Amino acid sequence: MTLLIVILGAFLQLIPQPAYVETMPGFCDADKVTVKKEIADTPDLPDSDESYVLIITQGDIRMRARSEAGIFYAEQTLAAIRRQCQGRVPAMKIIDYPRFEYRGAHIDVSRHFFDKEVIKRQLRTFASLKLNRFHWHLTDGAGWRLQIDRYPKLTEGVEHYTREDVREVLALADSLHITVIPEIEMFGHSEEVLEAYPELRCKGDAGCSSVYCLGKEKTFRFLENVLDEVIELFPSEYIHIGGDEADMEVWARCPECRCRMHRERLSDVGQLQSYGITRIEKFVNSRGRRIIGWDEILQGGLAENAVVMSWRGEEGGRTAASMGHGVIMTPGEYCYLDGYQDTKSSEPVAMGNFVPLSKIYGYDPAPASMPGHEFVLGVQTNLWTEWIETPPHLEYMLYPRVMALAEIAWSPVELRDYADFRKRALSACRELQEEGYNTFDLETEAGERPEYSDTLHHKAFGCKVSYQTEYSESYDGGGAEALTDGLQGPWHFKTRWQGFLNTDAVYTVDLGEIADFCEVKSCFTQWYTAWICMPVEVSFEASLDGKDFFPLGSEVSAIDLKNPRPLFHTFSWNGKARARYVRVTARINDDKWGWLFTDELIIN
Ligand code: ACM
Ligand code: ZN
């Protein structure tokens, strides 16, 4: 259905943006009129149970939808309009429907526990943003957070939700038209289970592994018993069974796993994982439910009707979609809220990623050019909580970024306009703050590293660089020209920065002819959470012939290598010199551990 999009007046600040709004003459005194709600099959609505029509006239307000969910979303829209118009609402007609059926947010409650009230508070906001899935990451190595009657040792001594707590959250979620998808991690990220029930470890695992033994029948009995309780508690069609980052090497060494592989004619541990996932999937299917798994479940062959959650980029999602599997896009680069959202030095420590509001807003999970785009069920943000200890910090990482997710998940892609969205997000943050939520301060956002937008023309610009130690192919920053292309890196290290792993970085630039210069400098970055360290010292040398080098000078770093914040430091020499070649030696720490990352060698 093609709809005419009418740009709204400045009075409406809705997130997500409705698909179609037509303003009409006159105003409605919303406090005085009754709201008429009708559930009916209507041909003017797109083919979704969540779509609705909202008509506001001088005399009344009417909403029509195919289902309770549609009426609920009409109510959310009306509530937002009323808040903003303070009762005197311009007459208008809204026809609205979601772009994606799955609009999700995930919270990890294992790394740090957040009680049921904290979760309920976020669900209310998620629902007002028309999100309809809450992915509850209930288990991980740091702690099992769900009461399981049959295995009480799982939650002994750790904060967790009782069945009653869960029922309370589920009742609220149900009233908010949010489906709660529980995640029970397998077969990795399971240190906490193996600690409580060591009989589920592989043979030879001395207590440091994170994977269940897939050779043992009792592993499957345990998982099935747990899943039975989970399925009894959670009504969701989908049960998330994890599947990410299993340390499969442990299986390769375990005689019981190898025996299973032999018996089942599995040629590698990837296939063993697939065997396990398929077995669990059959079990979950036998209980009338379906599985979702992280994209690693593609390894060794995908179970029959599994839905794939694509987190290691979009590749897994694209592969699964091309095979006709349902996909939820949640690539780290765009959807991981555990990364930094700004560059201010006052930002709380986060994971080694930079995901500002604009990044999420600019993401299209299913462009029309993508083969199999119709299998993309939706999109989701993930909030891992290794660095997040308190509810205010949790909210700070969620808002406003979840708003961007809500809009890309609901609104037609043709309506995207970041400048306009940012204004609406600012206003929505103010509303949340008035309700006591702790949001990121979008007003003072510092944004991208200023150096990123400049092209520098300096004496080494375009000159050839030879390398005495090798840079990494994974972080080549643009290859052999990267350090003299005039382009400095963004705030985040993933582009333009050149990385050297477990070694000094030593490279020489040839200026092409003997030249006078008075400054040599190179910026390095440190992201402790991504194992990127400052060099302990950077020295600069020069040469007329490229053979005999004389020292210019060196700078020792005073930066704490364990400082977890992203740091930038320009190492420099100033003086007077005449030479053709300049060599830089950035010395890594004495353990030769981690990465060195630099972006440009600047000579003036
Ligand atoms: C994940 O972030 N390990 C799914
Ligand atoms: Zn084993």
Coordinates of C-alpha atoms and ligand atoms in Angstrom, one line a residue:
M1 CA 0.0 0.0 0.0
T2 CA 1.5 3.3 -1.0
L3 CA 0.6 6.2 1.2
L4 CA 1.0 9.9 0.8
I5 CA 3.2 11.2 3.5
V6 CA 2.2 14.6 4.8
I7 CA 4.9 16.5 6.8
L8 CA 3.6 17.4 10.2
G9 CA 3.7 20.8 11.8
A10 CA 6.3 21.4 14.5
F11 CA 3.7 20.6 17.2
L12 CA 4.1 16.8 16.9
Q13 CA 7.2 15.2 18.3
L14 CA 6.2 11.5 18.0
I15 CA 8.6 8.6 18.3
P16 CA 8.3 6.5 16.3
Q17 CA 7.0 8.7 13.5
P18 CA 3.6 7.5 12.2
A19 CA 3.4 6.3 8.7
Y20 CA 0.8 8.7 7.5
V21 CA -0.6 11.9 9.0
E22 CA -3.1 14.2 7.5
T23 CA -3.9 17.4 9.4
M24 CA -7.4 18.8 9.2
P25 CA -8.9 22.2 10.1
G26 CA -9.9 22.8 13.7
F27 CA -9.0 21.6 17.1
C28 CA -10.4 19.0 19.5
D29 CA -10.7 19.6 23.3
A30 CA -9.3 16.1 24.1
D31 CA -10.3 16.2 27.7
K32 CA -14.0 16.8 26.9
V33 CA -14.6 14.3 24.1
T34 CA -15.0 10.5 24.5
V35 CA -12.6 8.2 22.7
K36 CA -14.4 5.6 20.6
K37 CA -12.5 2.4 20.0
E38 CA -13.4 -0.2 17.5
I39 CA -11.9 -3.5 16.6
A40 CA -12.9 -4.4 13.1
D41 CA -11.4 -5.8 9.9
T42 CA -10.9 -2.7 7.8
P43 CA -9.7 -2.6 4.2
D44 CA -8.0 0.8 4.6
L45 CA -5.4 -0.7 7.0
P46 CA -2.2 -2.4 6.0
D47 CA -2.1 -6.1 6.6
S48 CA -0.8 -6.1 10.2
D49 CA -2.6 -6.7 13.5
E50 CA -0.7 -3.8 14.9
S51 CA -1.9 -1.2 12.5
Y52 CA -4.5 1.4 13.4
V53 CA -6.4 4.4 12.3
L54 CA -6.7 7.4 14.6
I55 CA -9.1 10.2 13.7
I56 CA -9.3 13.3 15.8
T57 CA -12.0 15.8 14.9
Q58 CA -13.6 18.7 16.7
G59 CA -16.4 16.5 17.9
D60 CA -14.7 13.2 18.8
I61 CA -11.7 10.9 18.7
R62 CA -12.0 7.6 17.0
M63 CA -9.5 4.7 16.8
R64 CA -9.9 1.6 14.8
A65 CA -7.8 -1.5 14.5
R66 CA -7.9 -5.2 13.7
S67 CA -6.8 -6.2 17.2
E68 CA -6.2 -5.1 20.8
A69 CA -2.6 -4.4 19.9
G70 CA -3.6 -1.9 17.2
I71 CA -5.8 -0.1 19.6
F72 CA -3.0 -0.1 22.2
Y73 CA -0.7 1.6 19.7
A74 CA -3.4 4.1 18.8
E75 CA -3.6 4.8 22.5
Q76 CA 0.1 5.3 22.7
T77 CA 0.1 7.8 19.9
L78 CA -2.9 9.7 21.3
A79 CA -1.3 9.8 24.7
A80 CA 1.9 11.3 23.2
I81 CA -0.1 13.9 21.2
R82 CA -2.2 14.9 24.2
R83 CA 0.9 15.3 26.4
Q84 CA 2.4 17.6 23.8
C85 CA -0.7 19.6 23.0
Q86 CA -2.0 19.9 26.5
G87 CA -5.5 18.9 25.8
R88 CA -6.1 21.2 22.7
V89 CA -5.3 18.7 19.9
P90 CA -5.3 19.7 16.2
A91 CA -7.7 17.7 14.1
M92 CA -5.9 15.0 12.2
K93 CA -6.1 11.6 10.7
I94 CA -3.3 9.1 11.3
I95 CA -3.0 5.8 9.5
D96 CA -0.1 3.9 11.1
Y97 CA 1.5 0.4 10.9
P98 CA 4.9 -1.1 11.7
R99 CA 7.6 -1.7 9.2
F100 CA 8.7 -4.8 11.1
E101 CA 6.7 -7.3 13.2
Y102 CA 9.7 -7.9 15.6
R103 CA 10.8 -4.7 17.4
G104 CA 13.1 -5.7 20.2
A105 CA 15.3 -4.6 23.1
H106 CA 17.5 -7.0 25.1
I107 CA 18.9 -6.6 28.6
D108 CA 21.6 -8.8 30.1
V109 CA 20.8 -9.4 33.7
S110 CA 23.5 -11.9 34.3
R111 CA 26.6 -9.7 34.3
H112 CA 24.8 -7.4 36.7
F113 CA 21.4 -8.1 38.1
F114 CA 18.5 -5.7 37.7
D115 CA 15.4 -6.4 39.8
K116 CA 11.9 -6.8 38.5
E117 CA 11.0 -3.2 39.2
V118 CA 13.9 -1.9 37.0
I119 CA 12.8 -4.2 34.2
K120 CA 9.1 -3.2 34.5
R121 CA 10.1 0.4 34.4
Q122 CA 11.9 -0.1 31.1
L123 CA 9.1 -2.2 29.6
R124 CA 6.7 0.7 30.1
T125 CA 8.9 3.0 28.1
F126 CA 9.6 0.3 25.5
A127 CA 5.9 -0.1 25.0
S128 CA 5.3 3.7 24.6
L129 CA 7.9 3.5 21.8
K130 CA 5.9 0.7 20.2
L131 CA 8.6 -2.0 20.9
N132 CA 7.0 -5.4 21.2
R133 CA 9.7 -7.8 22.2
F134 CA 11.8 -7.9 25.3
H135 CA 14.7 -10.3 25.1
W136 CA 15.6 -11.2 28.7
H137 CA 19.2 -12.5 28.8
L138 CA 18.7 -14.5 32.0
T139 CA 21.7 -16.8 32.1
D140 CA 25.4 -16.3 31.4
G141 CA 28.7 -17.1 33.0
A142 CA 28.4 -14.4 35.6
G143 CA 25.2 -15.7 37.2
W144 CA 22.0 -17.7 36.5
R145 CA 19.1 -15.4 37.2
L146 CA 16.0 -17.6 37.0
Q147 CA 14.6 -19.8 39.6
I148 CA 14.5 -23.4 38.4
D149 CA 12.8 -25.7 40.9
R150 CA 14.5 -28.8 39.7
Y151 CA 18.0 -27.3 39.9
P152 CA 18.2 -25.1 43.0
K153 CA 22.0 -24.9 43.0
L154 CA 21.8 -22.7 39.9
T155 CA 20.6 -19.7 41.9
E156 CA 22.2 -20.5 45.3
G157 CA 23.8 -17.4 46.6
V158 CA 23.0 -15.2 43.6
E159 CA 20.4 -12.5 43.1
H160 CA 17.7 -13.9 40.9
Y161 CA 14.1 -13.8 39.9
T162 CA 11.6 -16.1 41.6
R163 CA 8.8 -17.6 39.5
E164 CA 6.5 -15.0 41.1
D165 CA 8.8 -12.2 40.0
V166 CA 8.7 -13.5 36.5
R167 CA 4.9 -13.8 36.5
E168 CA 4.6 -10.2 37.6
V169 CA 6.9 -9.0 34.8
L170 CA 5.0 -11.2 32.3
A171 CA 1.7 -9.8 33.4
L172 CA 2.8 -6.3 32.9
A173 CA 4.5 -7.1 29.5
D174 CA 1.2 -8.8 28.4
S175 CA -0.8 -5.6 29.2
L176 CA 1.8 -3.6 27.2
H177 CA 1.6 -6.0 24.2
I178 CA 5.3 -7.0 24.7
T179 CA 6.3 -10.6 24.3
V180 CA 9.1 -11.5 26.7
I181 CA 11.6 -13.9 25.1
P182 CA 13.7 -15.7 27.7
E183 CA 17.2 -16.6 26.8
I184 CA 18.7 -19.7 28.3
E185 CA 22.3 -19.8 27.0
M186 CA 23.8 -23.0 25.6
F187 CA 26.3 -24.5 24.9
G188 CA 28.9 -21.8 25.9
H189 CA 28.7 -18.9 28.3
S190 CA 27.8 -21.5 30.9
E191 CA 30.5 -21.2 33.6
E192 CA 27.9 -20.6 36.3
V193 CA 26.0 -23.9 35.5
L194 CA 29.2 -25.9 35.4
E195 CA 30.2 -24.5 38.7
A196 CA 26.9 -25.7 40.3
Y197 CA 26.7 -28.9 38.3
P198 CA 30.3 -30.0 37.4
E199 CA 29.0 -33.3 36.1
L200 CA 28.0 -31.5 33.0
R201 CA 31.6 -30.6 32.1
C202 CA 33.6 -32.3 29.4
K203 CA 36.1 -35.0 30.5
G204 CA 39.5 -33.3 31.1
D205 CA 37.9 -29.9 31.8
A206 CA 39.7 -28.9 34.9
G207 CA 37.2 -26.3 35.8
C208 CA 37.9 -23.4 33.5
S209 CA 35.7 -24.1 30.5
S210 CA 32.4 -22.5 29.6
V211 CA 30.8 -25.2 27.5
Y212 CA 28.6 -28.1 28.4
C213 CA 29.7 -31.6 27.4
L214 CA 27.7 -32.6 24.3
G215 CA 28.9 -36.2 24.6
K216 CA 26.9 -36.7 27.8
E217 CA 23.2 -37.6 27.7
K218 CA 22.8 -35.9 31.1
T219 CA 23.6 -32.5 29.5
F220 CA 20.5 -32.9 27.3
R221 CA 18.4 -34.1 30.2
F222 CA 19.5 -31.1 32.2
L223 CA 18.7 -28.6 29.4
E224 CA 15.4 -30.3 28.6
N225 CA 14.3 -30.2 32.2
V226 CA 15.3 -26.5 32.5
L227 CA 13.5 -25.7 29.2
D228 CA 10.4 -27.5 30.4
E229 CA 10.2 -25.1 33.4
V230 CA 11.0 -22.1 31.2
I231 CA 8.3 -23.1 28.7
E232 CA 5.8 -23.6 31.4
L233 CA 6.5 -20.1 32.8
F234 CA 7.0 -18.1 29.5
P235 CA 4.2 -18.1 26.9
S236 CA 6.5 -16.8 24.1
E237 CA 6.4 -18.7 20.9
Y238 CA 10.2 -18.2 20.7
I239 CA 12.7 -19.4 23.2
H240 CA 16.2 -18.0 22.8
I241 CA 18.8 -20.8 23.3
G242 CA 21.9 -18.6 22.9
G243 CA 24.5 -20.6 20.8
D244 CA 27.2 -17.9 20.7
E245 CA 30.9 -18.1 21.3
A246 CA 31.1 -21.8 22.4
D247 CA 34.7 -22.8 23.0
M248 CA 34.4 -25.9 20.7
E249 CA 38.1 -26.8 21.1
V250 CA 37.1 -28.3 24.5
W251 CA 34.8 -30.8 22.6
A252 CA 37.6 -31.7 20.2
R253 CA 39.7 -32.9 23.2
C254 CA 36.9 -34.6 25.2
P255 CA 36.6 -38.4 24.6
E256 CA 32.8 -38.4 25.3
C257 CA 32.2 -35.6 22.7
R258 CA 34.5 -37.4 20.3
C259 CA 32.6 -40.6 20.8
R260 CA 29.3 -38.7 20.1
M261 CA 30.8 -37.3 16.9
H262 CA 31.9 -40.8 15.8
R263 CA 28.5 -42.4 16.6
E264 CA 26.5 -39.6 14.9
R265 CA 29.0 -39.4 11.9
L266 CA 29.8 -35.7 12.6
S267 CA 33.0 -34.6 10.9
D268 CA 33.9 -31.6 13.1
V269 CA 32.9 -29.8 16.3
G270 CA 30.9 -27.3 14.3
Q271 CA 28.7 -30.2 13.3
L272 CA 28.6 -31.4 16.9
Q273 CA 27.2 -28.0 17.9
S274 CA 24.7 -28.2 15.1
Y275 CA 23.7 -31.7 16.3
G276 CA 23.1 -30.2 19.8
I277 CA 21.1 -27.3 18.5
T278 CA 19.0 -29.4 16.3
R279 CA 18.3 -31.8 19.2
I280 CA 17.3 -28.9 21.4
E281 CA 15.2 -27.4 18.6
K282 CA 13.3 -30.7 18.2
F283 CA 12.7 -30.7 21.9
V284 CA 11.4 -27.1 21.9
N285 CA 9.3 -27.8 18.8
S286 CA 7.8 -30.8 20.6
R287 CA 6.5 -28.5 23.2
G288 CA 4.9 -26.3 20.6
R289 CA 7.6 -23.6 20.6
R290 CA 10.4 -22.4 18.3
I291 CA 14.0 -21.4 18.8
I292 CA 16.0 -18.3 18.2
G293 CA 19.8 -18.5 18.4
W294 CA 22.8 -16.2 17.8
D295 CA 24.2 -16.5 14.4
E296 CA 26.8 -19.1 15.3
I297 CA 24.0 -21.6 15.1
L298 CA 24.6 -21.4 11.4
Q299 CA 27.9 -23.3 11.8
G300 CA 27.6 -26.9 10.8
G301 CA 24.2 -26.5 9.3
L302 CA 21.1 -24.6 10.5
A303 CA 18.4 -26.4 12.4
E304 CA 15.1 -26.6 10.5
N305 CA 12.9 -23.8 11.6
A306 CA 15.3 -21.8 13.7
V307 CA 15.3 -18.0 13.7
V308 CA 18.8 -16.4 13.5
M309 CA 19.8 -13.4 15.5
S310 CA 22.6 -11.7 13.5
W311 CA 25.1 -10.1 15.9
R312 CA 28.5 -10.6 14.4
G313 CA 27.7 -8.1 11.6
E314 CA 24.9 -8.8 9.1
E315 CA 26.5 -11.7 7.2
G316 CA 24.9 -14.4 9.3
G317 CA 21.5 -12.7 9.0
R318 CA 21.9 -12.4 5.2
T319 CA 22.9 -16.0 4.9
A320 CA 20.0 -17.3 7.0
A321 CA 17.6 -15.0 5.1
S322 CA 18.8 -16.3 1.8
M323 CA 18.1 -19.8 3.0
G324 CA 14.5 -18.7 4.0
H325 CA 15.0 -18.6 7.7
G326 CA 13.6 -15.8 9.8
V327 CA 16.2 -13.3 10.9
I328 CA 16.4 -10.6 13.5
M329 CA 19.1 -8.1 12.8
T330 CA 21.2 -6.9 15.7
P331 CA 24.7 -6.3 14.4
G332 CA 27.1 -5.0 17.0
E333 CA 28.2 -2.0 14.9
Y334 CA 24.6 -0.5 15.0
C335 CA 22.7 -2.2 17.7
Y336 CA 25.0 -2.8 20.7
L337 CA 24.2 -0.3 23.4
D338 CA 27.1 -1.4 25.6
G339 CA 29.4 0.7 23.4
Y340 CA 30.1 4.4 23.9
Q341 CA 27.4 6.9 22.7
D342 CA 29.6 9.9 22.9
T343 CA 33.2 11.1 23.0
K344 CA 33.0 13.2 26.2
S345 CA 35.7 12.2 28.7
S346 CA 33.0 12.1 31.3
E347 CA 31.2 9.2 29.6
P348 CA 31.0 6.1 31.8
V349 CA 33.4 3.3 30.9
A350 CA 31.8 1.2 28.1
M351 CA 32.8 -1.6 25.8
G352 CA 35.1 -1.0 22.9
N353 CA 32.6 0.2 20.4
F354 CA 31.1 3.6 19.4
V355 CA 27.4 3.5 18.7
P356 CA 26.0 7.1 18.8
L357 CA 22.4 7.8 18.3
S358 CA 23.0 8.7 14.6
K359 CA 24.6 5.4 13.9
I360 CA 21.5 3.4 15.0
Y361 CA 19.2 5.8 13.2
G362 CA 21.1 5.3 10.0
Y363 CA 20.8 1.6 10.0
D364 CA 18.5 -0.2 7.6
P365 CA 18.1 -3.9 8.7
A366 CA 16.4 -5.0 5.4
P367 CA 17.2 -2.8 2.4
A368 CA 15.1 -3.8 -0.7
S369 CA 18.4 -4.7 -2.5
M370 CA 19.2 -7.4 0.0
P371 CA 18.3 -10.9 -1.2
G372 CA 15.9 -12.5 1.2
H373 CA 15.0 -9.1 2.9
E374 CA 11.5 -10.3 3.3
F375 CA 12.7 -12.9 5.9
V376 CA 14.0 -10.2 8.1
L377 CA 11.5 -10.2 10.9
G378 CA 12.9 -7.2 12.6
V379 CA 15.6 -5.5 14.6
Q380 CA 16.8 -5.3 18.2
T381 CA 19.2 -3.4 20.4
N382 CA 21.3 -5.4 22.9
L383 CA 22.5 -4.1 26.2
W384 CA 25.2 -6.2 27.8
T385 CA 26.0 -5.2 31.3
E386 CA 29.6 -6.1 32.1
W387 CA 30.3 -2.4 32.8
I388 CA 26.8 -1.4 34.0
E389 CA 26.2 -1.8 37.7
T390 CA 23.2 0.5 38.5
P391 CA 19.7 1.2 37.2
P392 CA 20.5 4.8 36.4
H393 CA 23.5 3.7 34.3
L394 CA 21.3 1.1 32.6
E395 CA 18.8 3.8 31.6
Y396 CA 21.6 6.2 30.5
M397 CA 22.8 3.6 28.0
L398 CA 19.2 2.8 26.8
Y399 CA 17.8 6.3 26.3
P400 CA 17.7 7.9 23.8
R401 CA 19.3 5.1 21.7
V402 CA 16.4 2.7 22.1
M403 CA 14.2 5.5 20.6
A404 CA 16.3 5.3 17.4
L405 CA 15.8 1.6 17.3
A406 CA 12.1 2.0 17.8
E407 CA 11.8 4.4 14.9
I408 CA 13.8 2.3 12.4
A409 CA 11.8 -0.7 13.5
W410 CA 8.4 1.0 13.1
S411 CA 8.4 3.9 10.7
P412 CA 8.6 3.8 6.9
V413 CA 12.2 4.1 5.8
E414 CA 11.2 7.0 3.4
L415 CA 10.4 9.2 6.5
R416 CA 13.9 9.1 7.9
D417 CA 15.4 12.4 8.8
Y418 CA 18.1 12.4 11.4
A419 CA 18.0 16.2 12.2
D420 CA 14.3 16.0 12.8
F421 CA 14.5 12.8 14.8
R422 CA 17.2 14.2 17.0
K423 CA 14.9 17.1 17.9
R424 CA 12.1 14.7 18.8
A425 CA 14.6 12.5 20.8
L426 CA 15.7 15.6 22.8
S427 CA 12.1 16.3 23.6
A428 CA 11.4 12.7 24.5
C429 CA 14.4 12.6 26.8
R430 CA 13.1 15.7 28.6
E431 CA 9.8 13.9 29.2
L432 CA 11.6 10.8 30.5
Q433 CA 13.8 12.9 32.8
E434 CA 10.6 14.5 34.2
E435 CA 9.5 11.0 35.0
G436 CA 12.7 10.4 36.8
Y437 CA 14.6 8.4 34.2
N438 CA 18.3 9.0 33.8
T439 CA 19.0 9.6 30.1
F440 CA 22.1 10.5 28.2
D441 CA 22.3 14.3 27.7
L442 CA 21.8 14.6 24.0
E443 CA 22.0 18.4 24.3
T444 CA 25.7 18.3 25.2
E445 CA 26.6 15.5 22.8
A446 CA 30.2 16.1 21.6
G447 CA 30.0 13.8 18.6
E448 CA 32.7 12.6 16.3
R449 CA 36.4 13.4 16.6
P450 CA 36.9 16.7 14.9
E451 CA 40.1 15.5 13.2
Y452 CA 38.1 12.9 11.3
S453 CA 36.5 15.4 9.0
D454 CA 39.7 17.2 7.9
T455 CA 42.2 16.2 5.2
L456 CA 45.6 17.3 6.3
H457 CA 48.2 18.4 3.7
H458 CA 51.5 18.1 5.4
K459 CA 55.1 17.3 4.2
A460 CA 54.6 13.6 4.3
F461 CA 51.2 13.7 2.6
G462 CA 51.1 11.0 -0.2
C463 CA 54.7 9.9 0.6
K464 CA 55.6 6.2 0.5
V465 CA 55.8 4.4 3.9
S466 CA 57.9 1.2 4.4
Y467 CA 57.2 -1.0 7.3
Q468 CA 59.8 -2.6 9.5
T469 CA 57.1 -4.4 11.5
E470 CA 53.8 -5.6 10.0
Y471 CA 50.4 -4.1 10.5
S472 CA 47.4 -6.3 10.8
E473 CA 45.3 -7.1 7.8
S474 CA 42.2 -6.9 9.9
Y475 CA 43.0 -3.3 10.9
D476 CA 45.0 -2.0 8.0
G477 CA 43.5 1.5 8.2
G478 CA 43.4 1.7 4.4
G479 CA 46.7 -0.2 3.7
A480 CA 50.2 1.0 2.9
E481 CA 49.1 4.5 2.2
A482 CA 47.1 4.9 5.4
L483 CA 49.6 6.8 7.5
T484 CA 50.2 9.5 4.9
D485 CA 46.8 9.9 3.2
G486 CA 46.0 13.0 5.2
L487 CA 43.1 11.2 6.8
Q488 CA 42.9 10.9 10.6
G489 CA 40.8 8.3 12.3
P490 CA 37.4 8.8 13.7
W491 CA 36.8 8.4 17.4
H492 CA 36.3 4.7 17.0
F493 CA 39.3 2.5 16.1
K494 CA 37.6 0.4 13.5
T495 CA 38.3 2.5 10.4
R496 CA 41.3 4.5 9.3
W497 CA 43.4 3.5 12.3
Q498 CA 46.2 1.0 11.6
G499 CA 46.8 -1.7 14.1
F500 CA 49.9 -3.6 15.1
L501 CA 49.4 -6.8 17.2
N502 CA 51.7 -7.9 19.9
T503 CA 54.6 -5.9 18.4
D504 CA 56.3 -2.5 18.2
A505 CA 55.1 -0.4 15.3
V506 CA 58.1 0.6 13.2
Y507 CA 57.8 2.4 9.9
T508 CA 59.7 4.8 7.8
V509 CA 58.4 7.5 5.5
D510 CA 60.4 8.6 2.4
L511 CA 59.7 12.3 1.7
G512 CA 61.0 11.8 -1.9
E513 CA 63.8 14.4 -1.5
I514 CA 65.8 16.0 1.3
A515 CA 63.6 18.6 3.1
D516 CA 63.6 20.9 6.1
F517 CA 61.0 20.2 8.8
C518 CA 60.4 21.3 12.3
E519 CA 57.7 18.9 13.6
V520 CA 57.0 15.2 13.5
K521 CA 54.0 13.7 15.2
S522 CA 51.8 10.6 15.4
C523 CA 48.6 10.1 17.3
F524 CA 47.9 6.8 19.1
T525 CA 44.7 5.6 20.8
Q526 CA 44.1 3.3 23.7
W527 CA 40.9 1.3 24.2
Y528 CA 41.6 -0.9 27.1
T529 CA 38.3 -2.8 26.7
A530 CA 39.4 -3.8 23.2
W531 CA 43.0 -4.6 24.2
I532 CA 44.4 -1.5 22.4
C533 CA 47.2 0.1 24.4
M534 CA 49.2 3.2 24.2
P535 CA 52.8 2.7 23.2
V536 CA 55.1 3.2 26.2
E537 CA 57.4 5.3 24.1
V538 CA 57.5 6.7 20.6
S539 CA 60.9 7.7 19.1
F540 CA 61.6 9.6 15.9
E541 CA 64.7 9.3 13.8
A542 CA 65.8 10.9 10.5
S543 CA 68.2 10.0 7.7
L544 CA 69.5 11.5 4.5
D545 CA 70.0 8.2 2.7
G546 CA 67.7 5.8 4.4
K547 CA 70.6 3.8 5.9
D548 CA 72.1 5.9 8.6
F549 CA 69.6 7.3 11.0
F550 CA 70.2 9.9 13.6
P551 CA 67.8 10.5 16.6
L552 CA 65.5 13.4 16.6
G553 CA 63.9 12.7 19.9
S554 CA 61.4 10.6 21.8
E555 CA 58.5 10.9 24.0
V556 CA 57.7 8.5 26.9
S557 CA 54.0 8.0 27.7
A558 CA 52.7 8.7 31.1
I559 CA 49.4 7.1 30.3
D560 CA 48.1 4.3 32.6
L561 CA 47.8 1.2 30.3
K562 CA 45.0 0.0 32.5
N563 CA 42.9 3.2 32.1
P564 CA 39.7 1.8 30.7
R565 CA 38.5 4.9 28.9
P566 CA 39.3 5.6 25.3
L567 CA 42.3 7.8 25.1
F568 CA 44.1 9.7 22.4
H569 CA 47.7 11.0 22.6
T570 CA 49.8 12.7 20.0
F571 CA 53.5 11.8 20.4
S572 CA 55.6 14.5 18.9
W573 CA 59.1 16.0 18.3
N574 CA 59.7 19.7 17.6
G575 CA 63.0 21.2 16.5
K576 CA 64.9 21.8 13.2
A577 CA 66.0 19.0 10.9
R578 CA 67.0 18.3 7.3
A579 CA 66.5 14.8 6.0
R580 CA 64.7 12.6 3.4
Y581 CA 63.6 9.7 5.6
V582 CA 61.8 9.8 9.0
R583 CA 61.5 6.6 11.0
V584 CA 59.0 6.1 13.8
T585 CA 59.4 3.4 16.5
A586 CA 56.3 3.0 18.8
R587 CA 57.3 0.7 21.6
I588 CA 54.7 -1.7 22.9
N589 CA 54.6 -2.7 26.6
D590 CA 57.3 -5.1 27.9
D591 CA 54.9 -8.0 27.8
K592 CA 54.4 -7.3 24.1
W593 CA 50.7 -7.7 24.7
G594 CA 47.9 -6.1 22.8
W595 CA 47.5 -3.7 20.0
L596 CA 49.0 -0.4 19.0
F597 CA 46.8 1.8 16.8
T598 CA 47.9 4.9 14.9
D599 CA 46.3 7.0 12.2
E600 CA 48.7 9.5 10.5
L601 CA 52.3 10.4 10.5
I602 CA 52.3 14.2 10.2
I603 CA 55.5 16.1 9.3
N604 CA 55.5 19.9 9.1
Ligands
ACM1 C1 27.0 -11.8 21.8 O1 27.1 -10.6 21.8 N1 27.9 -12.6 22.2 C2 25.8 -12.4 21.2
ZN2 ZN 32.6 -33.5 26.2

